[in-house]
Coordinates of C-alpha atoms in Angstrom, one line a residue:
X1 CA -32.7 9.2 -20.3
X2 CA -30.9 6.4 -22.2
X3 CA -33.1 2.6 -20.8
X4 CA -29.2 1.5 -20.8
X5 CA -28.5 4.1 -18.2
X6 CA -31.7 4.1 -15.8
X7 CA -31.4 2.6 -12.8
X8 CA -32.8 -0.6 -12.4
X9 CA -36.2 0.2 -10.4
X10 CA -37.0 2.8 -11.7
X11 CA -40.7 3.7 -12.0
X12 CA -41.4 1.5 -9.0
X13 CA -43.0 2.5 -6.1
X14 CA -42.8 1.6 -2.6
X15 CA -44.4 2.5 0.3
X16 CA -42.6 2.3 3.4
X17 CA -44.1 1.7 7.0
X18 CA -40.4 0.5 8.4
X19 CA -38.9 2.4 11.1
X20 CA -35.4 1.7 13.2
X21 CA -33.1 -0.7 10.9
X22 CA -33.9 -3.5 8.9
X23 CA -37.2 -1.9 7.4
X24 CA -35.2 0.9 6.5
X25 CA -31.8 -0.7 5.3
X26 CA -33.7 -2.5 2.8
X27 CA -36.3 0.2 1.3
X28 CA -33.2 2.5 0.7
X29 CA -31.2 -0.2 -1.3
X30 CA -34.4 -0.5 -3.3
X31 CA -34.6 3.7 -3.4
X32 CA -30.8 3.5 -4.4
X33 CA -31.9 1.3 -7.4
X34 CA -34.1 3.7 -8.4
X35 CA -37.3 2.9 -6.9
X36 CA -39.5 5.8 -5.2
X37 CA -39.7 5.1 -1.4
X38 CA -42.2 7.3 0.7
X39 CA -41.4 6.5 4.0
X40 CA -44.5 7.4 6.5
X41 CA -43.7 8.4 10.0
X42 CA -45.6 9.4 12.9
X43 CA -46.3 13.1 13.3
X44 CA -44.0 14.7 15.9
X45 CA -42.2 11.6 16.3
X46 CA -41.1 10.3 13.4
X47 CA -38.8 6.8 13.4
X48 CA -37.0 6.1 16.4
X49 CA -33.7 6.3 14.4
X50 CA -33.7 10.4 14.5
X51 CA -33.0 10.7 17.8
X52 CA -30.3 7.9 18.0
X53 CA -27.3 10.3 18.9
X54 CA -24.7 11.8 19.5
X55 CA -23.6 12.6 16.8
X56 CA -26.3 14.6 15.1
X57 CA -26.0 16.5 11.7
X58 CA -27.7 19.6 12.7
X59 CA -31.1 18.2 14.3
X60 CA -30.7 14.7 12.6
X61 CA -28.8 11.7 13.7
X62 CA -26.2 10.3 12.0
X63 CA -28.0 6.9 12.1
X64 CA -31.0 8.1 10.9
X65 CA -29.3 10.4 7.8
X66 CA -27.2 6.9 7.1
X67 CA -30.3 4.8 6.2
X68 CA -32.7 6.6 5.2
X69 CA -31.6 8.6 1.7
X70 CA -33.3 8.8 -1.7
X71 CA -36.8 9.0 0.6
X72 CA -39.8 11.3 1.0
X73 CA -41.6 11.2 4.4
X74 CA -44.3 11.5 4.8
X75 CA -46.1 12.2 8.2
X76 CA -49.5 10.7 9.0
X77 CA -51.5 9.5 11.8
X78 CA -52.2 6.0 10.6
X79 CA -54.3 5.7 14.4
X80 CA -56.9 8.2 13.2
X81 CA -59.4 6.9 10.3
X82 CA -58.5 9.6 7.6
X83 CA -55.1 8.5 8.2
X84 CA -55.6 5.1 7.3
X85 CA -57.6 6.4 4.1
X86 CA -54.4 8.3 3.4
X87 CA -52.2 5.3 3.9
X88 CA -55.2 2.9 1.6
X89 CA -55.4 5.4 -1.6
X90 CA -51.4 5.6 -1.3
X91 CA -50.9 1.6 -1.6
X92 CA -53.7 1.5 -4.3
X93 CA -50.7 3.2 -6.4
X94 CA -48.0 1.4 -5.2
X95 CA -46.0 -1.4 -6.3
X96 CA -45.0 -2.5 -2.5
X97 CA -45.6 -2.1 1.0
X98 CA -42.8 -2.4 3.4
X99 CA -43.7 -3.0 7.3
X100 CA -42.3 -4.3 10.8
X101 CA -45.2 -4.0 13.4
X102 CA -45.7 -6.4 15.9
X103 CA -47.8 -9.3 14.2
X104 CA -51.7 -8.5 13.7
X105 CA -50.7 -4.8 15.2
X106 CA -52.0 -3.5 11.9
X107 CA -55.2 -5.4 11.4
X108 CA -56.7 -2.4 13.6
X109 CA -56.1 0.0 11.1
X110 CA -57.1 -2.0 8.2
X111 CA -53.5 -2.3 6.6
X112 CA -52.6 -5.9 6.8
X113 CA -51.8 -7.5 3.2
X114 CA -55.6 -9.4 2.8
X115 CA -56.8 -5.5 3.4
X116 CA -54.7 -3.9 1.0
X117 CA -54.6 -6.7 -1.9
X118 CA -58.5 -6.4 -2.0
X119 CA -57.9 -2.8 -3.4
X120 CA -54.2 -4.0 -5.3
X121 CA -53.8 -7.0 -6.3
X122 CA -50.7 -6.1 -7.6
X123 CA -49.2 -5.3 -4.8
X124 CA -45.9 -7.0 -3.2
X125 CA -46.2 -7.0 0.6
X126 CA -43.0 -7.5 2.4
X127 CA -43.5 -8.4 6.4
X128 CA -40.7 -8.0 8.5
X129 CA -40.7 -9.1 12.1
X130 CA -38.8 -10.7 14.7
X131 CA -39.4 -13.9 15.3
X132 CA -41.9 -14.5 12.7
X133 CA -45.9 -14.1 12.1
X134 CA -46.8 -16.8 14.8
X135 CA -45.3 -19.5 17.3
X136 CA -44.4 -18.5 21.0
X137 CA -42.5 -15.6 20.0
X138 CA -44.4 -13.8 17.6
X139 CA -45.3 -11.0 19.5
X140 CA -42.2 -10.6 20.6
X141 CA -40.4 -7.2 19.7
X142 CA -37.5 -7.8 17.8
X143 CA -34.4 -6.4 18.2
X144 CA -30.7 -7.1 16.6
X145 CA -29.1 -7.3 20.0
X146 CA -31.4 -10.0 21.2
X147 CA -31.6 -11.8 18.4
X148 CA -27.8 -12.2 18.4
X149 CA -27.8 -14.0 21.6
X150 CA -30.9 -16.0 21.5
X151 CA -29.7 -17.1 17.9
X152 CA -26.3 -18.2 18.5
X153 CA -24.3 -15.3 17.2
X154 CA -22.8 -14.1 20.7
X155 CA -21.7 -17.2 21.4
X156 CA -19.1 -17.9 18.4
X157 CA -18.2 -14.2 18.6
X158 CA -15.7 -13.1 21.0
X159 CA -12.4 -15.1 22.8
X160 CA -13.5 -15.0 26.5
X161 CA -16.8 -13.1 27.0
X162 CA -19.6 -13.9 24.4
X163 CA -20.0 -10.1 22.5
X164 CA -21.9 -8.6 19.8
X165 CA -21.1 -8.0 16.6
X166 CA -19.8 -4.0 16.4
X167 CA -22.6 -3.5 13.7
X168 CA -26.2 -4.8 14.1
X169 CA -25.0 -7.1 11.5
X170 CA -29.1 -9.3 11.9
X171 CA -31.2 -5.9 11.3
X172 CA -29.0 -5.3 8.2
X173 CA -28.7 -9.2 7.0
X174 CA -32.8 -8.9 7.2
X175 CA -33.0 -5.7 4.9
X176 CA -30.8 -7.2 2.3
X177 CA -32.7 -10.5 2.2
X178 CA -36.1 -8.8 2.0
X179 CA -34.7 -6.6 -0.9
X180 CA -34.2 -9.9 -2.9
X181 CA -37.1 -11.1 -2.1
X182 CA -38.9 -8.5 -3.1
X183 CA -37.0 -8.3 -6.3
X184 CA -37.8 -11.8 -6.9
X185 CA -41.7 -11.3 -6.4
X186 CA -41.3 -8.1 -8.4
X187 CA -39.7 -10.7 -11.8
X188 CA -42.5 -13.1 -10.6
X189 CA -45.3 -10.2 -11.1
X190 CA -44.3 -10.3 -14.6
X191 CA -45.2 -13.8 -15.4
X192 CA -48.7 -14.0 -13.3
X193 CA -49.8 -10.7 -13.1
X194 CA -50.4 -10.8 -9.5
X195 CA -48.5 -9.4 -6.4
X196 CA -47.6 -11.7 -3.1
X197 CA -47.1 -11.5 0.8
X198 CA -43.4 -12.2 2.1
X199 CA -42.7 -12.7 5.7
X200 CA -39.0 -11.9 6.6
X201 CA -37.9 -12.6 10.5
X202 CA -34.3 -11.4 12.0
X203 CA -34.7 -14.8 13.7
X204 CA -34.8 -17.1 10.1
X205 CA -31.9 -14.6 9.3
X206 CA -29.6 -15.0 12.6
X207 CA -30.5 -18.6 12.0
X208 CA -29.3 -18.8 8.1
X209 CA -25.9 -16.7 8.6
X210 CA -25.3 -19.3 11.0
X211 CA -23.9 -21.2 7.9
X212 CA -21.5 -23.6 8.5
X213 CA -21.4 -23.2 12.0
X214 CA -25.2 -24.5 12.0
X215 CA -24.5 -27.5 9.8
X216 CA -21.0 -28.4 12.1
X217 CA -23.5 -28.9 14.8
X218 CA -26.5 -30.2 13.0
X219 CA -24.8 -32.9 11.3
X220 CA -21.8 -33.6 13.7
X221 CA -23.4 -32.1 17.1
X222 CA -20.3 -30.3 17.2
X223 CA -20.5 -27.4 19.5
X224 CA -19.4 -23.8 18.1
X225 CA -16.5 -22.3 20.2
X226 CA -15.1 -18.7 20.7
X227 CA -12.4 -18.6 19.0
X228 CA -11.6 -14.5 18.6
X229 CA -10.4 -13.8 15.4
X230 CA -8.9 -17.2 14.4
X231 CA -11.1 -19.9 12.5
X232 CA -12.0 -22.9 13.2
X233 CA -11.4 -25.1 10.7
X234 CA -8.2 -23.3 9.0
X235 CA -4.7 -22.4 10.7
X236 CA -3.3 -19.6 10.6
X237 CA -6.1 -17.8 9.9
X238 CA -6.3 -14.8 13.0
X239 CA -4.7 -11.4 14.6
X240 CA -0.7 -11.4 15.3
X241 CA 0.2 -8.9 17.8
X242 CA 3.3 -6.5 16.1
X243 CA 6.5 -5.2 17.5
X244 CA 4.6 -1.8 18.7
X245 CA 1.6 -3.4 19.7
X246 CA -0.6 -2.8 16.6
X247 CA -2.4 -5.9 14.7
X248 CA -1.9 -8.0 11.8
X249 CA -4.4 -10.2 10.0
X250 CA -3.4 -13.3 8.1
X251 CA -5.3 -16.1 6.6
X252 CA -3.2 -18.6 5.3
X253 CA -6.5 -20.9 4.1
X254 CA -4.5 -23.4 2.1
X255 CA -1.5 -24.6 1.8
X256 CA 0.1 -22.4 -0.8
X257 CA -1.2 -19.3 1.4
X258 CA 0.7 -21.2 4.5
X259 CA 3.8 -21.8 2.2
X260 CA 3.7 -17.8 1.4
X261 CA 3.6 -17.3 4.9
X262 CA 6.0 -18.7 6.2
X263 CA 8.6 -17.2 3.5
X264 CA 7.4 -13.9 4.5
X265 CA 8.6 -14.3 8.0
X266 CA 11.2 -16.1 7.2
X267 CA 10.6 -19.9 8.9
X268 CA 10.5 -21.6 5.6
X269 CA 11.1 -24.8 8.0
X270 CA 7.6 -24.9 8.9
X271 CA 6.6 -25.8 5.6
X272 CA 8.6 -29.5 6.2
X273 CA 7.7 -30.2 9.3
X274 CA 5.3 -33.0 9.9
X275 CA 3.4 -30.9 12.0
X276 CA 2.3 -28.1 9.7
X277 CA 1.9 -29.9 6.4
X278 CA -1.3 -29.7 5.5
X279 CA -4.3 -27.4 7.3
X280 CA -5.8 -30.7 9.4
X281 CA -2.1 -31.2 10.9
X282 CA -2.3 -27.4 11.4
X283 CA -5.3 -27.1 12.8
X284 CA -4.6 -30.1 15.5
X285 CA -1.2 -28.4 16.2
X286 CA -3.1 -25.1 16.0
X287 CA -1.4 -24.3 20.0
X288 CA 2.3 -24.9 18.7
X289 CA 2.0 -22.9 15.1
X290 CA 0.4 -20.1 16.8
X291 CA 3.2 -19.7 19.3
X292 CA 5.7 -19.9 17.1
X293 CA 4.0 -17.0 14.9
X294 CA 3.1 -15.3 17.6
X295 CA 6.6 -14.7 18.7
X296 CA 8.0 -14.2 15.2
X297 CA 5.2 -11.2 14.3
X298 CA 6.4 -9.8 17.8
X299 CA 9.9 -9.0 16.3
X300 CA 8.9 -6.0 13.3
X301 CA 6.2 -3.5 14.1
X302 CA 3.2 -3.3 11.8
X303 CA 4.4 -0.8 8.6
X304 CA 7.4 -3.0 8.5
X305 CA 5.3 -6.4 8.1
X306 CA 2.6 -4.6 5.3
X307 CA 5.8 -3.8 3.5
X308 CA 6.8 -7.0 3.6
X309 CA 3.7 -9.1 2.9
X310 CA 3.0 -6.5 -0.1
X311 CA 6.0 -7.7 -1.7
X312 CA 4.4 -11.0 -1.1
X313 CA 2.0 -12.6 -4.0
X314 CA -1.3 -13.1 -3.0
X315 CA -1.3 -13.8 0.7
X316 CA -4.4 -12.4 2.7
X317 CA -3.3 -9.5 4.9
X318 CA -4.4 -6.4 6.1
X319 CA -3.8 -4.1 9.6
X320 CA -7.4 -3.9 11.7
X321 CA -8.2 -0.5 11.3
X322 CA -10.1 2.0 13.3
X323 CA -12.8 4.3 11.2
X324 CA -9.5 6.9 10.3
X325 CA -7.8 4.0 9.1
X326 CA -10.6 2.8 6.9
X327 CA -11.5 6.2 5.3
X328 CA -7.7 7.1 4.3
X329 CA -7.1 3.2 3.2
X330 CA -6.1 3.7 -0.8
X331 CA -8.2 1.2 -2.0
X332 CA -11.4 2.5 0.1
X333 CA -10.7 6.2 -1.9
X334 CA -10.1 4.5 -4.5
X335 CA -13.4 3.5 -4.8
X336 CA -15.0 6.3 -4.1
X337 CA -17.9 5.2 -2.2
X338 CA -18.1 8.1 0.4
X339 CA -20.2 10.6 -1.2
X340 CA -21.9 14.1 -0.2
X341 CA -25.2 14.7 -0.4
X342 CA -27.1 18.2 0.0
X343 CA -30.5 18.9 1.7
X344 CA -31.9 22.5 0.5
X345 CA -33.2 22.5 4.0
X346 CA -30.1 22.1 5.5
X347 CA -27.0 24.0 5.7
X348 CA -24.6 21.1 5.9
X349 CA -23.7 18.4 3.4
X350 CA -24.1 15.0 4.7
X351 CA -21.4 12.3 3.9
X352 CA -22.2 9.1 4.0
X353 CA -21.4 5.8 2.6
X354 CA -23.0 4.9 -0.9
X355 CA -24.0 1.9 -2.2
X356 CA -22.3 -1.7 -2.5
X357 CA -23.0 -2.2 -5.9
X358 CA -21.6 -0.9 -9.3
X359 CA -24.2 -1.0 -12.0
X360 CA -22.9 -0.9 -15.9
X361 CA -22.7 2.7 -17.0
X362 CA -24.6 4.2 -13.9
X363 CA -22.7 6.4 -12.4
X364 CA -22.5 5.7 -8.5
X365 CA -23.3 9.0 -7.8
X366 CA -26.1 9.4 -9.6
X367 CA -28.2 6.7 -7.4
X368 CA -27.9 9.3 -4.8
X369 CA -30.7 11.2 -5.5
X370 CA -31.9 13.0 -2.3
X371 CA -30.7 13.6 1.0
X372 CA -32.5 11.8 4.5
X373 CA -36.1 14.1 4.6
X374 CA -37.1 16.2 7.6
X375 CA -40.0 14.6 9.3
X376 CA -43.0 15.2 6.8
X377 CA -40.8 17.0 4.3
X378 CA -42.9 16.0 1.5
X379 CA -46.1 15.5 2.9
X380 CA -47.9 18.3 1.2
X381 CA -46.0 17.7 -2.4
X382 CA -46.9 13.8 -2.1
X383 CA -50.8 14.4 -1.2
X384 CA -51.4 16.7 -4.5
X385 CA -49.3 14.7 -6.8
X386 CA -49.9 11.2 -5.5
X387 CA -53.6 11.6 -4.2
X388 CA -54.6 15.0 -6.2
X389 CA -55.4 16.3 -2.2
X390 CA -55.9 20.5 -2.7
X391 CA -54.0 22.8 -0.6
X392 CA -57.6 23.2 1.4
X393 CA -57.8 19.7 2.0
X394 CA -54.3 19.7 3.2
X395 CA -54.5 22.3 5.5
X396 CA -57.5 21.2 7.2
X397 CA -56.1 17.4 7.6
X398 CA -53.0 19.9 9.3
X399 CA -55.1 21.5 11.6
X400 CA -57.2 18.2 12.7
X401 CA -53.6 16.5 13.5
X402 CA -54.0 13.8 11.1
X403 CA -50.6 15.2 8.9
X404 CA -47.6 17.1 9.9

């Protein structure tokens, strides 16, 4: 292959202990850039994620199938000691380790990162936990839901009721960071020569995409409200209800967006009046501008207002689709993100979402490389080329339950 047109990690090798979300959104970003990602599962089990359903794709769940491409599995009982040999001689070779057990849950098994950097000091060991490695909460299991409302996202999110977000937006904020992370240790491993532990918590992460919201109250002890889909800070900037009940979005974040506006609908008064000059005026008369809208968006029904604001210039607008709106949206085919992938151990095609990113003369579909695995698909293939295991040694870690 062409070095212009590899992908990116390619050659690097990861070995993945993750299971549900975050773990596993992040080592399949790093699988779509190429790296090799041998996820290890528990025999007869396997992660959590496979039995999330309905809906299944034959015997898999689409959660699990939607995380969890461009992966081997690998089945092994890392409780029982040749299982943990398994697990050693496979992060000798490997350029990371990926894991989310409680805190000191692995020290039993002899997997922590002082274990395994005594045998690889190469290696890049990427923690990821949910509150962090210790303080009150350490042992604390983490999960996205939780972490939302103990970490302030529920509480800006919503109009009446605190809610979640309709994704576990934390679990999959926490794989992306650990993927640059671990693509930073990975650039730093080329100036020193040596490998490094990184912690990553959904807590730190709830905590950072606070943003703004976190410095409003840390510097100004202002208190975040629930403000639905409007903003805070900038007006208009939320959901109008149309003529036949369907939604609108408009963000009007300066004033040449508000002046845009308001020609669209046809009150180019607003613009004058003393009220609605500039977005701090808006935003204190946010109660009198929004009822004047309101009404105004109440008078066409949707199709007629996206024809409208298309004609527009620039003005940010879009209808709030549901999943058949997004998937027949001409930009989203346009794109061509939602690809097909094949299992030869399966009789149906998976579709799924591809990646985010567009990489200079790689094709998109190209990074797609293998389909979700069957629990311990490549067990067998990845002991005898990996570890040079023979079929007898195979067979009788098979019959002594240490592999599936």
């Amino acid at each position: 292959m062409n070095p212009i047109n590899r992908l990116p990690l390619q050659g690097i090798k990861v070995l993945d202990l993750t299971r549900v979300l975050a773990g596993p959104f992040g080592s399949m970003i790093l699988a779509d850039y190429g790296a090799d990602v041998i996820k290890v599962e528990k025999p007869g089990q396997g992660d959590d994620t496979r039995t999330w359903g309905p809906p299944y794709v034959e015997d898999q769940s689409a959660y699990f199938l939607s995380i969890n491409r461009n992966k081997q599995s690998i089945a092994v009982d890392m409780s029982r000691k040749q299982g943990q040999t398994i697990i050693r001689e496979l992060a000798r070779k490997s350029d990371i380790v990926m894991e989310n057990y409680l805190p000191g849950q692995l020290k039993k098994f002899g997997l922590e990162y002082k274990d395994l950097q005594l045998i690889n000091d190469r290696l890049i060991y990427c923690s990821i936990t949910g509150y962090g490695s210790q303080g009150p909460y350490s042992r604390r299991p983490g999960y996205d839901l939780i972490i939302q409302a103990l970490g302030g996202m529920m509480s800006i999110t919503g109009s009446s009721e605190p809610v979640k977000v309709g994704v576990a937006v934390v679990d999959i904020a926490t794989g992306l960071s650990s993927v640059g992370a671990i693509t930073a240790a990975l650039y730093q491993r080329e100036k020193t020569g040596k490998g490094t532990k990184i912690e990553c918590s959904l807590l730190e992460t709830q905590l950072s995409l606070l943003s703004h919201i976190a410095a409003n109250y840390l510097n100004a002890g202002w208190e975040a409200q629930r403000h639905g889909t409007a903003h805070a800070s900038i007006v208009p900037y939320q959901a109008f209800i149309c003529q036949d009940g369907e939604r609108i979005i408009v963000g009007a974040a300066n004033d040449q967006f508000f002046h845009e506006l308001c020609a669209v609908v046809n009150l180019p008064e607003l613009t004058t009046d003393d009220l609605f000059k500039t977005n701090k005026l808006r935003v204190t008369n946010r109660k009198s501008l929004i009822s004047i809208l309101s009404k105004k968006f109440l008078e066409k029904p949707l199709a007629e207002w996206i024809e409208l604001f298309q004609k527009a210039n620039q003005i940010p607008y879009g209808p709030i689709n549901d999943m058949k709106g997004v998937f027949e949206n001409e930009q989203v085919a346009f794109l061509k993100q939602v690809l097909e992938m094949k299992n030869p151990n399966r009789t149906k095609p998976v579709r799924i979402v591809g990646p985010s990113v567009n990489f200079e003369n790689i094709e998109k579909s190209t990074m797609l490389r293998r389909a979700a695995p069957l629990l311990g698909e490549h067990t067998r293939s990845i002991l005898q080329t990996e570890l040079g295991y023979t079929n007898e040694n195979i067979d009788k870690l098979i019959q002594d339950k240490i592999i599936q």
